[in-house]
Every structure is written in C-alpha cells, then in structure tokens.
Coordinates of C-alpha atoms in Angstrom, one line a residue:
Chain A
X29 CA 54.6 72.8 146.2
X30 CA 55.2 76.5 146.3
X31 CA 55.1 76.4 150.1
X32 CA 57.7 73.6 150.2
X33 CA 60.0 75.6 147.8
X34 CA 59.7 78.6 150.0
X35 CA 60.6 76.7 153.1
X36 CA 63.6 75.2 151.4
X37 CA 64.7 78.6 150.2
X38 CA 64.4 80.1 153.7
X39 CA 66.4 77.1 155.1
X40 CA 69.1 77.6 152.5
X41 CA 69.5 81.3 153.1
X42 CA 69.6 80.9 156.9
X43 CA 72.1 78.1 156.8
X44 CA 74.3 79.9 154.3
X45 CA 74.3 83.0 156.5
X46 CA 75.1 80.9 159.5
X47 CA 77.9 79.1 157.6
X48 CA 79.5 82.4 156.5
X49 CA 79.1 83.7 160.0
X50 CA 80.7 80.6 161.5
X51 CA 83.4 80.6 158.8
X52 CA 84.1 84.3 159.5
X53 CA 84.5 83.5 163.2
X54 CA 87.0 80.9 162.3
X55 CA 89.0 83.3 160.1
X56 CA 91.1 85.0 162.7
X57 CA 92.6 87.4 160.2
X58 CA 89.2 88.8 159.3
X59 CA 88.0 88.9 162.9
X60 CA 90.9 91.0 164.1
X61 CA 90.9 93.3 161.1
X62 CA 87.2 93.7 161.2
X63 CA 87.5 94.8 164.8
X64 CA 90.3 97.2 163.8
X65 CA 87.8 98.5 161.2
X66 CA 90.5 98.9 158.5
X67 CA 89.5 99.5 154.9
X68 CA 90.6 96.2 153.4
X69 CA 88.5 94.2 155.9
X70 CA 85.6 96.6 155.3
X71 CA 85.8 96.0 151.6
X72 CA 86.4 92.3 152.0
X73 CA 83.0 91.9 153.6
X74 CA 81.4 92.0 150.1
X75 CA 84.2 90.1 148.4
X76 CA 83.2 87.0 146.5
X77 CA 86.2 85.2 148.0
X78 CA 85.0 85.7 151.5
X79 CA 81.7 84.2 150.4
X80 CA 83.6 81.3 149.0
X81 CA 85.3 80.8 152.4
X82 CA 88.6 82.0 151.2
X83 CA 90.6 83.5 153.9
X84 CA 92.9 86.6 153.8
X85 CA 95.8 84.1 154.2
X86 CA 95.2 82.7 150.7
X87 CA 96.8 85.9 149.3
X88 CA 98.7 87.2 152.2
X89 CA 100.0 84.0 153.7
X90 CA 100.1 83.3 157.5
X91 CA 97.9 81.2 159.7
X92 CA 94.3 82.3 159.6
X93 CA 93.3 79.8 162.4
X94 CA 95.5 81.4 165.0
X95 CA 94.2 84.3 167.1
X96 CA 97.8 85.1 168.2
X97 CA 99.0 87.8 165.9
X98 CA 102.6 86.8 166.3
X99 CA 101.9 83.3 165.2
X100 CA 99.3 84.2 162.5
X101 CA 101.5 86.8 160.9
X102 CA 104.9 85.1 161.3
X103 CA 107.1 84.3 158.4
X104 CA 107.3 80.8 159.8
X105 CA 103.6 80.4 158.9
X106 CA 104.3 81.8 155.4
X107 CA 103.0 85.3 156.0
X108 CA 104.1 87.6 153.2
X109 CA 102.2 90.8 154.0
X110 CA 101.1 92.8 151.1
X111 CA 102.2 91.1 147.8
X112 CA 104.1 93.4 145.5
X113 CA 104.5 93.7 141.7
X114 CA 103.9 90.5 139.8
X115 CA 103.4 88.6 143.1
X116 CA 99.9 90.1 143.3
X117 CA 98.8 88.4 140.1
X118 CA 100.6 85.2 140.9
X119 CA 98.4 84.9 144.0
X120 CA 95.3 85.1 141.8
X121 CA 96.8 82.8 139.1
X122 CA 97.5 80.2 141.7
X123 CA 93.8 79.4 141.9
X124 CA 92.3 80.9 138.8
X125 CA 94.5 78.9 136.5
X126 CA 93.7 75.7 138.3
X127 CA 90.5 74.2 136.9
X128 CA 90.1 71.6 139.7
X129 CA 90.5 74.2 142.4
X130 CA 88.0 76.5 140.7
X131 CA 85.5 73.6 140.4
X132 CA 86.0 72.8 144.0
X133 CA 84.8 76.2 144.9
X134 CA 81.8 75.7 142.6
X135 CA 83.0 78.3 140.1
X136 CA 82.3 77.9 136.4
X137 CA 84.8 80.6 135.5
X138 CA 87.2 79.7 132.7
X139 CA 90.7 78.8 133.9
X140 CA 92.5 80.3 130.9
X141 CA 92.6 84.0 132.0
X142 CA 96.3 83.7 132.7
X143 CA 97.0 82.1 129.3
X144 CA 95.0 84.9 127.6
X145 CA 96.5 87.8 129.5
X146 CA 100.0 86.5 128.8
X147 CA 99.5 87.6 125.2
X148 CA 98.1 91.0 126.1
X149 CA 99.9 94.3 125.8
X150 CA 99.3 94.9 129.5
X151 CA 101.2 91.7 130.4
X152 CA 104.0 91.9 127.9
X153 CA 104.8 95.5 128.5
X154 CA 106.3 97.1 131.5
X155 CA 107.1 100.6 132.5
X156 CA 109.6 99.8 135.3
X157 CA 111.0 96.7 133.5
X158 CA 110.3 94.7 136.7
X159 CA 106.6 94.0 136.5
X160 CA 103.7 93.9 134.2
X161 CA 102.0 97.1 133.3
X162 CA 99.0 96.1 135.3
X163 CA 98.0 93.4 137.7
X164 CA 94.7 91.6 138.1
X165 CA 93.8 94.0 140.9
X166 CA 94.2 97.0 138.7
X167 CA 90.9 96.2 137.1
X168 CA 89.2 93.8 139.6
X169 CA 90.3 95.6 142.8
X170 CA 92.2 94.0 145.6
X171 CA 89.5 93.6 148.3
X172 CA 85.8 93.7 147.6
X173 CA 86.2 91.7 144.4
X174 CA 82.7 91.3 143.0
X175 CA 81.3 89.0 140.3
X176 CA 81.5 90.5 136.8
X177 CA 77.7 90.6 136.5
X178 CA 77.4 92.6 139.7
X179 CA 76.7 96.2 138.6
X180 CA 79.0 97.5 141.4
X181 CA 82.0 95.6 139.9
X182 CA 84.6 97.7 138.2
X183 CA 84.6 95.2 135.4
X184 CA 80.8 95.2 134.9
X185 CA 80.0 96.4 131.4
X186 CA 78.5 99.7 132.8
X187 CA 81.8 100.4 134.7
X188 CA 84.4 99.2 132.3
X189 CA 84.9 102.5 130.4
X190 CA 85.6 104.3 133.7
X191 CA 87.9 101.5 134.9
X192 CA 90.0 101.5 131.7
X193 CA 90.0 105.3 131.8
X194 CA 91.7 105.3 135.1
X195 CA 94.9 104.8 133.2
X196 CA 93.9 105.5 129.6
X197 CA 92.7 109.0 130.3
X198 CA 95.7 109.9 132.4
X199 CA 98.0 111.7 130.0
X200 CA 100.9 111.8 132.5
X201 CA 100.7 108.0 133.2
X202 CA 100.1 107.0 129.6
X203 CA 103.1 109.1 128.5
X204 CA 105.3 106.7 130.5
X205 CA 104.1 103.8 128.3
X206 CA 103.3 105.3 124.9
X207 CA 103.4 109.0 124.5
X208 CA 101.7 108.9 121.1
X209 CA 98.6 107.0 122.4
X210 CA 95.5 109.3 122.6
X211 CA 93.9 109.8 126.0
X212 CA 90.6 111.0 124.9
X213 CA 88.9 107.6 124.3
X214 CA 86.5 107.9 127.2
X215 CA 85.5 111.5 126.1
X216 CA 84.8 110.2 122.6
X217 CA 83.1 107.1 123.9
X218 CA 80.6 109.2 125.8
X219 CA 79.6 110.9 122.5
X220 CA 79.2 107.6 120.7
X221 CA 76.0 105.5 120.3
X222 CA 77.5 102.9 122.5
X223 CA 78.6 105.4 125.2
X224 CA 75.2 107.1 125.3
X225 CA 73.5 103.8 125.9
X226 CA 76.1 102.9 128.5
X227 CA 75.4 106.1 130.3
X228 CA 71.7 105.2 130.3
X229 CA 72.7 101.9 132.1
X230 CA 72.2 99.7 129.0
X231 CA 74.7 97.0 129.7
X232 CA 74.3 95.5 126.3
X233 CA 75.9 98.5 124.6
X234 CA 79.5 97.8 123.6
X235 CA 82.1 98.8 126.1
X236 CA 86.0 98.7 125.8
X237 CA 86.2 95.0 126.4
X238 CA 83.7 94.1 123.7
X239 CA 86.0 95.5 121.0
X240 CA 89.4 95.1 122.6
X241 CA 88.9 91.9 124.6
X242 CA 89.1 91.6 128.3
X243 CA 92.2 89.6 129.3
X244 CA 93.8 89.2 125.9
X245 CA 94.0 92.8 124.9
X246 CA 96.5 93.2 122.0
X247 CA 97.7 96.4 120.4
X248 CA 95.7 97.6 117.3
X249 CA 98.7 96.7 115.1
X250 CA 98.8 93.1 116.3
X251 CA 97.3 90.8 113.6
X252 CA 95.5 88.8 116.3
X253 CA 93.9 91.9 117.8
X254 CA 90.2 92.2 117.7
X255 CA 90.7 95.7 116.4
X256 CA 93.2 94.8 113.7
X257 CA 91.7 96.1 110.4
X258 CA 90.9 92.7 109.0
X259 CA 89.3 91.6 112.3
X260 CA 87.2 94.8 112.9
X261 CA 84.2 93.8 110.8
X262 CA 83.8 90.5 112.6
X263 CA 84.3 92.2 116.0
X264 CA 81.5 94.7 115.2
X265 CA 79.4 91.9 113.6
X266 CA 79.6 89.8 116.8
X267 CA 76.8 92.1 118.1
X268 CA 75.5 93.9 115.0
X269 CA 74.8 90.7 113.0
X270 CA 73.1 89.0 116.0
X271 CA 69.4 89.3 115.4
X272 CA 68.5 88.3 119.0
X273 CA 71.0 90.6 120.6
X274 CA 70.1 93.6 118.4
X275 CA 66.4 92.8 118.7
X276 CA 65.4 96.0 120.7
X277 CA 67.5 98.5 118.8
X278 CA 65.6 98.8 115.5
X279 CA 68.7 98.9 113.3
X280 CA 69.5 96.5 110.5
X281 CA 71.7 93.5 111.1
X282 CA 72.8 92.9 107.5
X283 CA 75.7 95.4 107.4
X284 CA 78.4 92.7 107.7
X285 CA 77.0 90.6 104.9
X286 CA 76.6 93.6 102.7
X287 CA 80.1 94.9 103.5
X288 CA 81.7 91.5 102.8
X289 CA 80.5 91.6 99.2
X290 CA 81.2 95.3 98.7
X291 CA 84.2 96.7 96.9
X292 CA 85.7 97.6 100.2
X293 CA 85.0 94.2 101.7
X294 CA 86.6 92.4 98.7
X295 CA 89.6 94.7 98.9
X296 CA 90.0 93.9 102.6
X297 CA 89.2 90.2 102.8
X298 CA 90.3 89.0 99.3
X299 CA 93.1 91.3 98.5
X300 CA 94.2 91.8 102.1
X301 CA 94.4 95.5 101.4
X302 CA 94.7 97.1 104.8
X303 CA 94.0 100.5 103.4
X304 CA 90.5 99.5 102.6
X305 CA 88.0 101.1 104.9
X306 CA 86.4 99.0 107.7
X307 CA 83.5 99.8 110.0
X308 CA 85.4 102.3 112.1
X309 CA 86.8 104.2 109.1
X310 CA 83.3 105.6 108.5
X311 CA 81.7 105.3 111.8
X312 CA 84.6 106.2 114.1
X313 CA 85.9 103.9 116.7
X314 CA 85.6 105.2 120.3
X315 CA 83.1 107.8 119.1
X316 CA 81.3 105.4 116.9
X317 CA 78.1 106.7 115.5
X318 CA 76.4 106.6 112.0
X319 CA 77.7 109.5 109.9
X320 CA 74.9 112.1 109.4
X321 CA 73.7 113.2 105.9
X322 CA 76.0 116.2 106.0
X323 CA 79.1 114.3 107.0
X324 CA 78.8 111.3 104.6
X325 CA 80.7 113.0 101.8
X326 CA 83.4 114.1 104.3
X327 CA 83.8 110.6 105.5
X328 CA 84.0 109.1 102.0
X329 CA 86.1 112.1 100.9
X330 CA 88.9 111.2 103.3
X331 CA 89.9 108.6 100.7
X332 CA 88.0 109.7 97.6
X333 CA 89.2 113.2 97.9
X334 CA 88.9 114.3 94.3
X335 CA 85.4 112.9 93.9
X336 CA 84.3 114.7 97.1
X337 CA 85.9 118.0 95.9
X338 CA 84.3 117.8 92.5
X339 CA 80.9 117.0 94.0
X340 CA 81.1 119.9 96.4
X341 CA 81.6 122.3 93.5
X342 CA 78.9 120.7 91.4
X343 CA 75.3 121.8 90.9
X344 CA 74.2 118.6 92.6
X345 CA 75.6 119.8 96.0
X346 CA 72.9 122.4 96.3
X347 CA 70.1 120.1 95.0
X348 CA 71.1 117.3 97.4
X349 CA 71.3 119.7 100.4
X350 CA 67.9 121.0 99.6
X351 CA 66.4 117.6 99.4
X352 CA 68.4 116.3 102.4
X353 CA 69.9 113.5 100.3
X354 CA 73.1 111.9 101.6
X355 CA 75.7 112.8 99.0
X356 CA 77.7 109.7 98.1
X357 CA 75.2 107.2 99.5
X358 CA 72.3 108.3 97.3
X359 CA 74.1 106.8 94.2
X360 CA 76.6 104.4 95.6
X361 CA 74.7 103.0 98.7
X362 CA 76.5 102.6 102.0
X363 CA 77.6 99.1 103.2
X364 CA 77.1 97.3 99.9
X365 CA 79.1 99.7 97.7
X366 CA 80.0 97.8 94.5
X367 CA 82.6 98.8 91.9
X368 CA 81.2 101.7 89.9
X369 CA 80.6 100.7 86.3
X370 CA 79.3 102.7 83.3
X371 CA 75.9 101.2 84.1
X372 CA 75.5 103.7 86.9
X373 CA 75.7 106.6 84.5
X374 CA 73.0 107.5 81.9
X375 CA 69.3 107.3 81.7
X376 CA 68.6 103.6 81.5
X377 CA 66.6 101.9 84.2
X378 CA 69.6 100.7 86.1
X379 CA 71.4 104.1 85.9
X380 CA 71.2 106.2 89.1
X381 CA 70.8 109.5 87.2
X382 CA 67.3 108.4 86.1
X383 CA 66.2 108.3 89.7
X384 CA 65.8 112.0 89.5
X385 CA 66.2 113.0 85.8
X386 CA 63.7 112.1 83.2
X387 CA 62.6 113.3 79.7
X388 CA 60.0 115.4 81.4
X389 CA 61.6 116.3 84.7
X390 CA 65.1 117.9 85.2
X391 CA 65.6 117.5 81.4
X392 CA 69.0 119.2 81.2
X393 CA 70.5 116.6 83.5
X394 CA 68.8 113.9 81.6
X395 CA 70.4 115.0 78.3
X396 CA 73.8 115.4 79.9
X397 CA 73.6 112.0 81.6
X398 CA 72.7 110.4 78.3
X399 CA 75.5 112.1 76.4
X400 CA 78.1 111.4 79.2
X401 CA 77.1 107.7 79.0
X402 CA 77.4 107.7 75.2
X403 CA 80.9 109.3 75.4
X404 CA 82.3 106.9 78.0
X405 CA 80.9 104.0 76.1
X406 CA 82.6 105.2 73.0
X407 CA 85.8 105.6 74.8
X408 CA 85.4 102.0 76.2
X409 CA 84.8 100.6 72.8
X410 CA 87.7 102.6 71.3
X411 CA 90.0 101.2 74.1
X412 CA 88.8 97.7 73.4
X413 CA 89.3 98.0 69.7
X414 CA 92.8 99.6 70.2
X415 CA 93.8 96.7 72.5
X416 CA 92.5 94.1 70.0
X417 CA 94.5 95.7 67.1
X418 CA 97.6 96.0 69.2
X419 CA 97.3 92.3 70.2
X420 CA 96.8 91.4 66.6
X421 CA 99.9 93.4 65.5
X422 CA 101.9 91.9 68.3
X423 CA 100.8 88.4 67.4
X424 CA 101.9 89.1 63.8
X425 CA 105.4 89.9 65.2
X426 CA 105.1 93.7 64.5
X427 CA 106.8 96.2 66.9
X428 CA 104.0 98.2 68.4
X429 CA 105.2 98.9 72.0
X430 CA 105.2 102.6 71.5
X431 CA 101.5 102.7 70.7
X432 CA 100.8 100.2 73.5
X433 CA 102.6 102.5 75.9
X434 CA 100.5 105.4 74.7
X435 CA 97.3 103.4 75.2
X436 CA 98.0 103.8 79.0
X437 CA 96.9 107.4 78.5
X438 CA 93.5 106.3 77.2
X439 CA 93.1 104.0 80.1
X440 CA 93.9 106.8 82.4
X441 CA 91.4 109.1 80.6
X442 CA 88.8 106.5 81.3
X443 CA 89.5 106.6 85.0
X444 CA 89.8 110.4 85.1
X445 CA 86.5 110.7 83.3
X446 CA 84.8 108.5 85.9
X447 CA 86.1 110.8 88.5
X448 CA 85.1 113.8 86.5
X449 CA 81.5 112.5 86.4
X450 CA 81.3 113.9 90.0
X451 CA 81.6 117.5 88.6
X452 CA 78.4 116.8 86.6
X453 CA 79.8 119.1 84.0
X454 CA 79.4 117.8 80.4
X455 CA 82.1 120.2 79.2
X456 CA 84.7 119.0 81.7
X457 CA 83.7 115.4 81.0
X458 CA 84.0 115.9 77.2
X459 CA 87.4 117.5 77.6
X460 CA 88.8 114.3 79.1
X461 CA 86.9 111.8 77.1
X462 CA 87.3 113.4 73.7
X463 CA 90.4 115.7 74.2
X464 CA 92.4 113.0 75.9
X465 CA 91.0 109.5 75.6
X466 CA 89.5 109.4 72.1
X467 CA 92.4 111.4 70.7
X468 CA 94.9 108.8 72.0
X469 CA 92.8 105.8 71.0
X470 CA 92.3 107.1 67.5
X471 CA 96.1 107.6 66.9
X472 CA 96.8 104.2 68.5
X473 CA 94.2 102.5 66.3
X474 CA 95.7 104.2 63.2
X475 CA 99.2 103.1 64.2
X476 CA 98.1 99.5 65.0
X477 CA 96.2 99.3 61.7
X478 CA 99.3 100.6 59.8
X479 CA 101.4 98.1 61.5
X480 CA 99.0 95.3 60.5
X481 CA 98.9 96.6 56.9
X482 CA 102.7 96.7 56.9
X483 CA 102.7 93.0 57.9
X484 CA 100.4 92.1 54.9
X485 CA 102.6 94.3 52.6
X486 CA 105.6 92.3 53.6
X487 CA 103.8 89.0 53.3
X488 CA 102.4 89.7 49.8
X489 CA 105.8 91.2 48.8
X490 CA 107.5 88.0 49.7
X491 CA 104.9 86.0 47.7
X492 CA 105.4 88.3 44.7
X493 CA 109.2 88.1 44.8
X494 CA 109.0 84.3 45.0
X495 CA 106.8 84.3 41.9
X496 CA 109.2 86.6 40.1
X497 CA 112.2 84.5 41.1
X498 CA 110.4 81.3 40.0
X499 CA 109.5 83.0 36.7
X500 CA 113.1 84.1 36.2
X501 CA 114.4 80.6 36.9
X502 CA 111.9 79.2 34.4
X503 CA 112.9 81.7 31.7
X504 CA 116.6 81.0 32.3
X505 CA 115.9 77.3 32.0
X506 CA 114.1 77.8 28.7
X507 CA 116.7 80.1 27.4
X508 CA 119.5 77.7 28.2
X509 CA 117.6 74.9 26.4
X510 CA 117.2 77.2 23.4
X511 CA 120.9 77.9 23.3
X512 CA 121.6 74.2 23.6
X513 CA 119.3 73.4 20.7
X514 CA 120.9 76.1 18.6
X515 CA 124.3 74.7 19.2
X516 CA 123.4 71.1 18.5
X517 CA 121.3 72.2 15.3
Chain B
X20 CA 103.4 80.0 3.6
X21 CA 104.2 77.2 6.0
X22 CA 107.7 78.5 6.3
X23 CA 106.6 82.0 7.1
X24 CA 104.0 80.7 9.6
X25 CA 106.7 78.6 11.4
X26 CA 109.1 81.6 11.2
X27 CA 106.4 83.8 12.8
X28 CA 105.7 81.3 15.6
X29 CA 109.5 80.9 16.2
X30 CA 109.9 84.7 16.3
X31 CA 106.9 85.0 18.7
X32 CA 108.3 82.3 21.1
X33 CA 111.7 84.0 21.0
X34 CA 110.3 87.4 21.8
X35 CA 108.1 85.9 24.6
X36 CA 111.2 84.3 26.1
X37 CA 113.1 87.5 25.8
X38 CA 110.3 89.4 27.5
X39 CA 110.0 86.7 30.2
X40 CA 113.7 86.8 30.8
X41 CA 113.9 90.6 30.8
X42 CA 110.9 90.9 33.1
X43 CA 112.3 88.2 35.4
X44 CA 115.7 90.0 35.6
X45 CA 114.0 93.3 36.4
X46 CA 111.7 91.7 38.9
X47 CA 114.6 89.9 40.5
X48 CA 116.6 93.1 40.7
X49 CA 113.7 94.8 42.3
X50 CA 113.1 92.0 44.8
X51 CA 116.8 92.1 45.7
X52 CA 117.2 95.8 45.8
X53 CA 113.9 96.7 47.7
X54 CA 114.9 94.9 50.9
X55 CA 118.4 96.4 50.6
X56 CA 117.0 99.9 50.3
X57 CA 114.4 99.2 53.0
X58 CA 117.3 98.0 55.2
X59 CA 118.7 101.5 55.2
X60 CA 115.5 102.6 56.8
X61 CA 115.1 99.8 59.3
X62 CA 111.7 98.9 60.7
X63 CA 110.9 99.3 64.4
X64 CA 112.5 96.7 66.6
X65 CA 111.0 95.2 69.7
X66 CA 112.7 96.4 72.8
X67 CA 115.1 94.0 74.4
X68 CA 114.9 93.7 78.2
X69 CA 115.7 97.2 79.4
X70 CA 118.0 97.5 82.4
X71 CA 119.1 101.1 82.1
X72 CA 117.6 104.1 80.3
X73 CA 118.7 107.7 79.9
X74 CA 116.7 110.2 81.8
X75 CA 118.1 113.1 79.8
X76 CA 120.5 115.8 80.8
X77 CA 120.7 117.1 84.4
X78 CA 121.1 120.6 83.0
X79 CA 117.7 120.3 81.3
X80 CA 115.9 119.2 84.4
X81 CA 115.1 122.1 86.7
X82 CA 115.2 121.8 90.5
X83 CA 111.8 121.0 92.1
X84 CA 110.5 119.4 88.9
X85 CA 109.9 116.0 87.5
X86 CA 109.3 114.2 84.2
X87 CA 108.1 110.9 82.9
X88 CA 110.7 108.7 81.2
X89 CA 109.9 105.5 79.3
X90 CA 111.5 102.4 80.8
X91 CA 110.7 99.6 78.4
X92 CA 107.0 99.3 78.6
X93 CA 106.7 101.1 81.9
X94 CA 106.7 104.8 82.7
X95 CA 109.2 106.0 85.3
X96 CA 108.9 109.3 87.1
X97 CA 112.2 111.1 87.5
X98 CA 112.2 113.9 90.1
X99 CA 114.8 116.5 90.9
X100 CA 114.0 117.6 94.4
X101 CA 114.2 121.1 95.8
X102 CA 117.3 119.9 97.6
X103 CA 118.9 118.9 94.3
X104 CA 118.5 115.1 94.8
X105 CA 117.5 112.8 92.0
X106 CA 114.8 110.2 92.7
X107 CA 113.1 107.8 90.3
X108 CA 110.1 105.6 90.8
X109 CA 107.8 103.5 88.7
X110 CA 105.2 106.0 87.6
X111 CA 102.3 103.6 87.8
X112 CA 99.9 104.4 90.6
X113 CA 99.5 101.4 92.9
X114 CA 95.8 102.1 93.1
X115 CA 94.5 101.7 89.6
X116 CA 97.6 102.0 87.3
X117 CA 97.2 105.6 86.3
X118 CA 100.5 107.5 85.5
X119 CA 101.5 109.7 88.4
X120 CA 103.2 113.1 88.1
X121 CA 105.2 115.5 90.2
X122 CA 103.1 118.2 91.7
X123 CA 105.4 121.1 92.5
X124 CA 103.0 123.2 94.6
X125 CA 102.4 120.2 96.9
X126 CA 105.9 118.8 96.8
X127 CA 104.5 115.3 96.2
X128 CA 104.1 112.7 93.5
X129 CA 100.4 112.9 92.6
X130 CA 97.9 110.8 90.8
X131 CA 95.3 112.7 88.8
X132 CA 92.8 109.9 88.8
X133 CA 91.8 109.7 92.5
X134 CA 94.1 112.3 94.1
X135 CA 96.6 109.7 95.4
X136 CA 99.7 111.2 96.9
X137 CA 103.2 109.8 97.5
X138 CA 106.1 111.5 99.2
X139 CA 109.4 111.9 97.5
X140 CA 110.5 108.6 99.0
X141 CA 107.7 107.0 97.0
X142 CA 105.6 106.2 100.1
X143 CA 101.8 106.4 99.8
X144 CA 100.8 109.2 102.1
X145 CA 97.3 110.1 101.1
X146 CA 94.3 109.0 99.0
X147 CA 93.6 105.5 97.9
X148 CA 97.0 104.0 96.8
X149 CA 97.6 100.9 98.9
X150 CA 101.3 100.5 98.4
X151 CA 104.4 102.7 97.9
X152 CA 105.9 103.2 94.4
X153 CA 108.7 100.9 93.3
X154 CA 111.9 102.8 93.4
X155 CA 114.6 102.9 90.6
X156 CA 118.2 103.7 90.9
X157 CA 119.5 107.0 89.5
X158 CA 123.1 107.7 88.7
X159 CA 124.8 110.6 87.0
X160 CA 127.3 110.0 84.2
X161 CA 128.7 113.4 83.5
X162 CA 125.6 115.5 82.8
X163 CA 123.5 112.5 81.8
X164 CA 121.0 111.0 84.2
X165 CA 120.8 107.2 84.0
X166 CA 117.9 105.3 85.5
X167 CA 118.2 101.6 86.2
X168 CA 116.3 98.9 88.1
X169 CA 117.3 98.4 91.7
X170 CA 119.0 95.0 92.1

C-alpha cells in the first residue's frame, strides 16, 4: 500500500513539474522576460500565480501566446504595461472577488477581501486624493506572491510586524497621513511578550493583524474596530481564552471571564463607560506584557491617583516591597477586581487586613483595622439613619431640603474615608469619618428629628384647638339655652 | 334645706358653665392667635423649581478662585478664572457624585474623593470621571452674579 502511494506521489510531482514547465513554455511573456533575467520574472518564478498557470498578461494585459513582442505587448491586444494607482488592486480584485473564478483555480481563499478592505482606513484614506493609501501589492508584493502560510511571505505571521513597519515606522511617510500617529509600534512590539515570541519564530504569537485585522483595518476610534475599547477584551480573548491555542504557554485562560464580572468589566460592558480600563490599559498594547510587581501600583495609579499616592506614603509600602507583594493586587486582585466594600476592611475572615494582621502578629495594624472598620460602619449606619429620617420628614410634608443637601457631605466623607484607608493612618481616617462624616450626620439627624417633632406638634396642636373650639361651641350652646330659659321663666 | 340644696346645685352649674365658657374663649383666642403669631415667623418652605440663583457679588469673588453655590438641591461650582471669566458647572463629580472644588494651584476643578480633574471648560481631563461637568449659564446683573440653567 505504501509503495503504491509512493509511486502515485512521484507520478504527481513529475507530472506537475512537467505541466508547469510546459505551461511556462507556452507563456511567451515569462519566456522572454526570463531570458532577459529581469527582476519581476525572477521573482515570478516563485509566485503562487505562476504555479496556478496565471500568466503575466492577467495583470499586465497583452497576448501571452504570441512570441512577437510587437503583437504581445500591443494596445490592440489589451496591453496596459505596469498598472498604476488603484488599477493595481483592481487587477487583483478582478479574480479575488470572484468566487467561481477562485474555485476554478482550486483556491479556498475567501472572496470577500475587497468587501472587507473597502471599510479599512487604508482604503478609505488617501494621501494624494487619487488613490487608496495602499494597494494589495503594498503588503503582498507584486511579483513573487506567496501563500500566507509560507514563512517567506511578507504577510506570514512572523513577517507581518516588519511589513506593517515599512510604512508605520517611517515618520516622514506617516506624517503625510496622520502626523500625530506614533511610529514606535514595532520598537515597542519587540519588547512585548508577543514580539519576543515572534522574534523566536513562534508564529502563534500575536502580530499586528491578530489585533487590528488584516484587510478590514479600522482606526482605533472606529466602533467596529477590533481595538475599539469595548472590543479589545474580546480581541485579546480570541487567543487568551482559547485553551487549545494557549496550551503550551502556561498562563491562565480565565482572564476574560474574570474581567467581564469585575468592576471594570461591568463599567465597560454594562455602563458602556469608555474610560473603564481594558486589557491594554494595564498591559500596554504594542508593548503588551504583564505589569511587574513594582509597576502594578503605577498602572492602577494612572486612574486611581490618590489611592496610589497615599499608599506610597504609607507604612505598607515598605512592608510590601520587602515581601515582594504586588501593591494593589494583593488586596484587590487583578482581573476580577470587584467593587470595594467595607467588608475588605477590618479583622473578620473575609477582610483582607487579616491576611497579615492578627491578634498575635502585627498587632498594631490589627487594632487599627478593627477600629477603622468600626468607624466606617458607624458612618454608614449614621448615613442610613439620616436618610431614613429625611425621607420620613419629607413624607410628612416637612421642608428638609437644607439638611438633605448637607447629607451630601457625609456621603462624600464616606468616599474620602475609603480612599484614606490607603494611607493606613488611623488618625487621618478618623479625621474624615468623625470630623467630617459623623459631624454632618449628627446635625442632619437632629434637624430631621426636630422636623418630625414639629410635624407632630402641629398635628396635636390642631387636635387640641379642635377640642377647644368644640368645647366653646358646646358652652355657648348651653349658655344660650340658659338665657332662653331665664327669659321664658 | 331642699331649697338651699337646689340653689347650691344651680350655683354650681352656673359656675361650671362660666368656667367652660371662659376657658373656651381663652382657648379659642389662643388657637386663633398662635397661628397668627407663628405666621409672622413662617416655617421653611419647599423650594419651587429653581431656574436662577444668585452667586453673590462679583466684588466678593477674587480672581482665580471658586465657590460652591446651592442651586435647588444641587451644588454648583462658580469659578472666576485668572483671565477674569466667570464659569459655572454642576459641582457633582461624574464619577461617584462627590462635590468638586476649585484647586487654585493646579488651575483645575478637582474632586477630593479620587483625584478627578476637570479643566475650566468642565471637561474631564484626569482621573476616573467618565464625563464632563454639566455647564450652567452665568450672567452679571450689575455686581451680582446670576447662575441659571442652560436652555
């Protein structure tokens, strides 16, 4: 059986070679240009199109059957020479957008590249105003076009970064199109986890096209772009959540699921808050790499500035550095960061402080954490009570808007206190909770209570005056009766 | 004896009626007068829909400073810029509803809760705020600053 297979394979290879040779002899364009030894024909020898029996005339026009140059390259025979501008891509589109034609050549390539590229920034934008910013040949080459999976192809994963960089790292060229666009993407990419793997010839590592798309490349501000903020997590997850694909890399694949349910994921996906951080906000984009222990607080601190500043000035900074703990992540986790509640603070089992502080170890912190928790809980309770009393007073029709307005300060004190936790200073924390929050809540509670008392005073007052008036009416009635009796008697 | 007993009962009823009548008149006078007197010191009234509030006098607001003005149930921040322009915005941070303030040394509107920053056009420029501050209209009537909702 193996022997038969071998014989068939040999026959197939020999006949294929003979067929290409015979075809090449028939293609008079190629024969002449090959003899001339020009660069296009040299490159064309390896071109996938030559292997598919597609002649030079398919793009350049003319009669490839004639060995008479005057006839073969006459305008009468449709010779157009070197296509210029958008004509270059039109030549490619003529076949590559025609599904039947592509099938006839035995190709299983999709026939929608033109449809896709029509939406791309490269197609829609022009520097000269006469032609697209790039043509198919800009990325795929003109002669010597190879299959995408051929490692020598400029659009093979290993070569894509260099191919894109031809334009994108050229500051002079890019200035013509968008002067504010950075030109250091390749430089950054080479420092990234993806770029390092790419340099080691790992074609599974993400290249430009994996994140930006290949034909349908849209600007980052385009809502349909793969790198638009709301789309980035899914773009990264396409590889990073794929267990099979990530098999050999020994990194978790649950980041997307965790992020989706995190406070940042909810802000992005449910509230459509574009300022919410996505993968590249913490990991970088072109230079994507996990932030190290030292840089985590800097990464979080780009948005949570005050928390990061307070932490840096706190006694925990030194302790965390010594133990090599990642600063924010130790208490808040990384991908599955949930909304911080009071439960994180204190010495209960679910509180993060108790991970290091206990009654026997790091006692000072243990006591501070317990007191901080008790203070913030008191403020919470006071705010709840104040709100209830204000609601009650409002329901009773009392004017309490002034106190309600002041209650905002207590709410603010709560938020400030939560930030101040990161100073890990009990005094500073107390100053906000007691000096600001509880002070306001106590005056609001007093005012609301007085307002409710006032309501009851008015109500009982009305009742008493009705009684008095009724009594007076009764006395008057009796008195009138008495006078009548006296007069009649 | 019967006469004096009846006389005593009659006298008692008459006095009771007198007391009742006098008490009733006094109580009635009190019930009428108290609201009248209380009216002179009126209770707090609920704000009607506020469309314009006074931001105080221009002469009392220094250049490069700001202050919080109550606009109905909302705080509004009034800023007199270093270039002597008056700007007003809703003073509620778009992040978590804290009240923002003018930070002279930074020249920005700043939120103390999470270090959110807005420029003097109300645009969120740093920190967690997701949206700009809602602007209010400011006009001068003589020396008085008037703040109103933008139509």
